[in-house]
Amino acid sequence: MAKDPVCQMDVDPKDAAAQSKYQGQTYYFCAAGCKAKFDADPSRYVGR
Amino acid sequence: MSSTTAAMSPPSLDLPVRGMHCAACVGKVERALQAVPGVVTASVNLATERARVELGPRPPALPELRAAVAAAGYTIPEEIAVTPAGREREQAERAREIARLRVRVIVGAVLSFPVLLGSMPDVFPWASGWLRTPWLLWGLTTPVQFWVGGQFHLGFLRELRHRTSSMNTLVSIGTNAAYFWSVAVILWPHAFMAAGGMPYFEASAVLMTFLVLGRWLEARARGGTSDAIRRLVSLQPRVARLAGPGGDRDVPIADVVPGDLLRVRPGERIPVDGVVVEGTSTVDESMLTGESLPVEKGPEATVVAGAVNQSGSFTFRATRVGRETVLAQIVRLVEEAQGSRAPIQRLADRVASVFVPVVLAIAVLTFAAWVLWGPPPAFFHALTNAVAVLVIACPCALGLATPTAVMVATGRGAQLGVLFRSAEVLERLHRVDTVVLDKTGTLTAGPPRLTDVVPAPGADPDLGLALAAAVEQGSEHPLGAAIMSGAKARGLALPPVRQFQATPGQGVEALGEEGRILLGNRRMMESRGVEAPGLQEAAESLAAQGKSVVYVAQAGQACALIAVADVLRPEAPATVAALRGLGLEVIVVSGDVRGTAEAIARQAGVEQVQAEVLPEQKAAHVKRLQAGGRRVAMVGDGINDAPALAQADVGLAMSSGTDVAIEAADVTLVREDLRGVVAAIELSRRTMRVVKQNLVWAFGYNAVLVPVAAGMLYPIWGLQLSPILAGLAMALSSVSVVANSLQLGRFSPSAADRERV
């Protein structure tokens, strides 16, 4: 199980609605909206 | 559909009318019918000898109409029903009339020849002297004048009773004047010969013979114009073979009802429309659709009445019988078109209706002028010229000019699979300068189809399509249908999926067992972070070909590209080129996005594309073109573009072959082949050219020869037109007009001459 970095929901990578690569790491999202937020400012959601 | 329109449109009657021989008669019968209370309008066709009567809310009884027509000097026969038997009787009657005329022509020729020899010793100095005996000439001429030409005098008397006039009036007065003058000269030679009078029998005898010859040729030619209908009607078999548990038995065609199982053996004609249940065969439908190649038929294929079964025997279930069959619909459409009147004809009719009185007046003036100022023997010259005027002025060529051409053209059109709704359509179509083609189903063959599947590097080639089809199962998108049928054609099993979800402008997605499946455009893939490095180039090249491209991804991995495209009809480029060759502007309208529509249009060779036009906006588009001064022909399938077809100056619909009576269409193409559009336009142009030639010929002939006959050239060149030559010219003018129309029967569209696609 992966965690949606935006909404903190648990997401199965296979069923993920969307995904993004950031600094060599693939992140999975529950929905396209979360990915859009993430892509706009990835640093806000990772590495904190 | 048909029942509602029948209830809405005013009731009308189609009646045969006998005894009409010229355009003037047409107007008289029409006026007579229109004067009957309850009749809204009446339109009479000289070539078909039929009257179409539109009836109001309180329609008159048939005897009233019959009495009105009889009062005008014509007849509506007792048998009026358009049944096969009635049609046969009508034909037999016509054949009898032709035979009767032929006998009269022969008798007339045999008797007139010696009269001609005897009356013109200057021309035939070798003719023996006894031929010149006036009493012999009288004896030979009398039967010609009164028996061979009897119908003219009878017609004249009948019209006199009804105080009307026609060609009969002119002919009868003219020939009788010549005849009785000659008789008077013989009986009282001293009174007349002294004044330079000469017997003048040859005018009466030879003239009558020529006039009857003209009638005979005209009747024969008129029969030829309705050949197409006769041929279509003869396609209908009279018996069908009912397949029953106790063996087959033949039943009359009228007893077949929808649902009956019928058997057809090789070489037989298919009796009614239906659907094949068992067996396969090839069927020749050329007489209905114009398609020369036989069509293969297996179970579930539709067959139409009139087509010839060729190779195998099969059983089919009757679906449409009687008046509902495609054949019957075609016959009805062609008959209606042949019975209709082209606007151009009104001019001819108007002229013809005032013709006879004017000509009589001219003849009287001619006579008076020659008596007063003519050279001696003045009375003789006056008579000759007045007779010539009377004879030459018959407007029959005028009356035949348009309807014969329309009949032959609509009949020929039917043979080529092009059905015109009316003569007016033929006339309107030739003026068209812009052709608007609907894209889907017209330029392209039906809905879009799956064309390419490009698997991602290393991916299973079938996986992408199977996943896409699974996701599209619930979709109603046209692309979905193409993907589904593509997967079905490849026999792919669709994995179970759930939670469908559509993102407008991007695509659809669903959850599969192996992970989330995405099906959509590049924007969707990008927005979901799916990378498809190996597919980018392929996607671009497919899109450049005008195909709609979708990506398929599973569990975040791109697995294939799927391309769906409209398939251009193979004959489309040749058709567009042919339309251009005719000087027409070609425009494509489509509800598709610009790229797709343009790509298809480009393949067809069309530059002007109106894309993203909703079906309901198509009519507005046509209207806009018309507002710009264009005359627009719209080509569509007649279903979702019906308003546009109706708005266009001429709407052409391609039928799927099962329903030819498309309401909105002015022209129905029986075969699904775009080249029918070219054939229709070419045929309409040829027809109108022939009509104009005919009218110029007929008008010009009268305009030029009436003054000549009146002797107006005599003071200048000493030229006079003998009544004999006038009679010959008159007969030839009718015959040449009909012959000119008949050549339309040999029309073949130029697109068909080029290679068959």
Short mmCIF file of N, CA and C in Angstrom, two decimals, chain A residues 8-37:
data_model
loop_
_atom_site.label_atom_id
_atom_site.label_comp_id
_atom_site.label_asym_id
_atom_site.label_seq_id
_atom_site.Cartn_x
_atom_site.Cartn_y
_atom_site.Cartn_z
N GLN A 8 -3.48 11.88 2.20
CA GLN A 8 -3.04 10.88 3.18
C GLN A 8 -3.85 9.60 3.16
N MET A 9 -4.61 9.39 2.06
CA MET A 9 -5.39 8.16 1.95
C MET A 9 -4.46 7.02 1.56
N ASP A 10 -4.84 5.80 1.96
CA ASP A 10 -4.09 4.63 1.49
C ASP A 10 -4.49 4.31 0.06
N VAL A 11 -3.52 4.14 -0.83
CA VAL A 11 -3.81 3.86 -2.23
C VAL A 11 -3.03 2.63 -2.68
N ASP A 12 -3.72 1.70 -3.32
CA ASP A 12 -3.04 0.56 -3.94
C ASP A 12 -2.40 1.07 -5.22
N PRO A 13 -1.08 0.95 -5.38
CA PRO A 13 -0.42 1.48 -6.58
C PRO A 13 -1.08 0.99 -7.87
N LYS A 14 -1.61 -0.24 -7.90
CA LYS A 14 -2.23 -0.76 -9.11
C LYS A 14 -3.51 -0.02 -9.46
N ASP A 15 -4.24 0.35 -8.42
CA ASP A 15 -5.53 0.98 -8.67
C ASP A 15 -5.48 2.50 -8.63
N ALA A 16 -4.29 3.02 -8.49
CA ALA A 16 -4.18 4.46 -8.33
C ALA A 16 -4.78 5.18 -9.52
N ALA A 17 -5.48 6.24 -9.19
CA ALA A 17 -6.11 7.01 -10.28
C ALA A 17 -5.06 7.80 -11.04
N ALA A 18 -3.97 8.12 -10.38
CA ALA A 18 -2.93 8.90 -11.03
C ALA A 18 -1.61 8.67 -10.32
N GLN A 19 -0.57 9.07 -10.99
CA GLN A 19 0.75 8.94 -10.37
C GLN A 19 1.65 10.06 -10.84
N SER A 20 2.71 10.32 -10.05
CA SER A 20 3.68 11.34 -10.43
C SER A 20 5.07 10.89 -10.00
N LYS A 21 6.04 11.32 -10.81
CA LYS A 21 7.43 11.05 -10.43
C LYS A 21 8.03 12.34 -9.89
N TYR A 22 8.66 12.25 -8.74
CA TYR A 22 9.31 13.44 -8.19
C TYR A 22 10.61 13.00 -7.52
N GLN A 23 11.67 13.56 -7.97
CA GLN A 23 13.01 13.23 -7.44
C GLN A 23 13.25 11.74 -7.42
N GLY A 24 12.90 11.08 -8.57
CA GLY A 24 13.19 9.64 -8.72
C GLY A 24 12.23 8.74 -8.00
N GLN A 25 11.26 9.32 -7.33
CA GLN A 25 10.32 8.52 -6.55
C GLN A 25 8.93 8.62 -7.18
N THR A 26 8.19 7.49 -7.28
CA THR A 26 6.83 7.54 -7.83
C THR A 26 5.84 7.68 -6.68
N TYR A 27 4.98 8.67 -6.82
CA TYR A 27 3.91 8.87 -5.83
C TYR A 27 2.58 8.49 -6.45
N TYR A 28 1.67 7.92 -5.67
CA TYR A 28 0.37 7.50 -6.18
C TYR A 28 -0.74 8.33 -5.53
N PHE A 29 -1.79 8.54 -6.29
CA PHE A 29 -2.86 9.39 -5.79
C PHE A 29 -4.21 8.69 -5.88
N CYS A 30 -5.13 9.12 -5.01
CA CYS A 30 -6.46 8.54 -5.04
C CYS A 30 -7.28 9.10 -6.18
N ALA A 31 -6.91 10.32 -6.60
CA ALA A 31 -7.69 10.95 -7.66
C ALA A 31 -6.83 11.97 -8.38
N ALA A 32 -7.29 12.37 -9.55
CA ALA A 32 -6.52 13.29 -10.38
C ALA A 32 -6.34 14.64 -9.69
N GLY A 33 -7.33 15.00 -8.84
CA GLY A 33 -7.26 16.28 -8.14
C GLY A 33 -6.07 16.36 -7.20
N CYS A 34 -5.83 15.26 -6.48
CA CYS A 34 -4.70 15.22 -5.57
C CYS A 34 -3.39 15.37 -6.33
N LYS A 35 -3.34 14.70 -7.50
CA LYS A 35 -2.11 14.77 -8.29
C LYS A 35 -1.88 16.20 -8.77
N ALA A 36 -2.95 16.87 -9.15
CA ALA A 36 -2.82 18.24 -9.64
C ALA A 36 -2.26 19.14 -8.55
N LYS A 37 -2.79 18.96 -7.34
CA LYS A 37 -2.28 19.75 -6.20
C LYS A 37 -0.80 19.46 -5.96
#
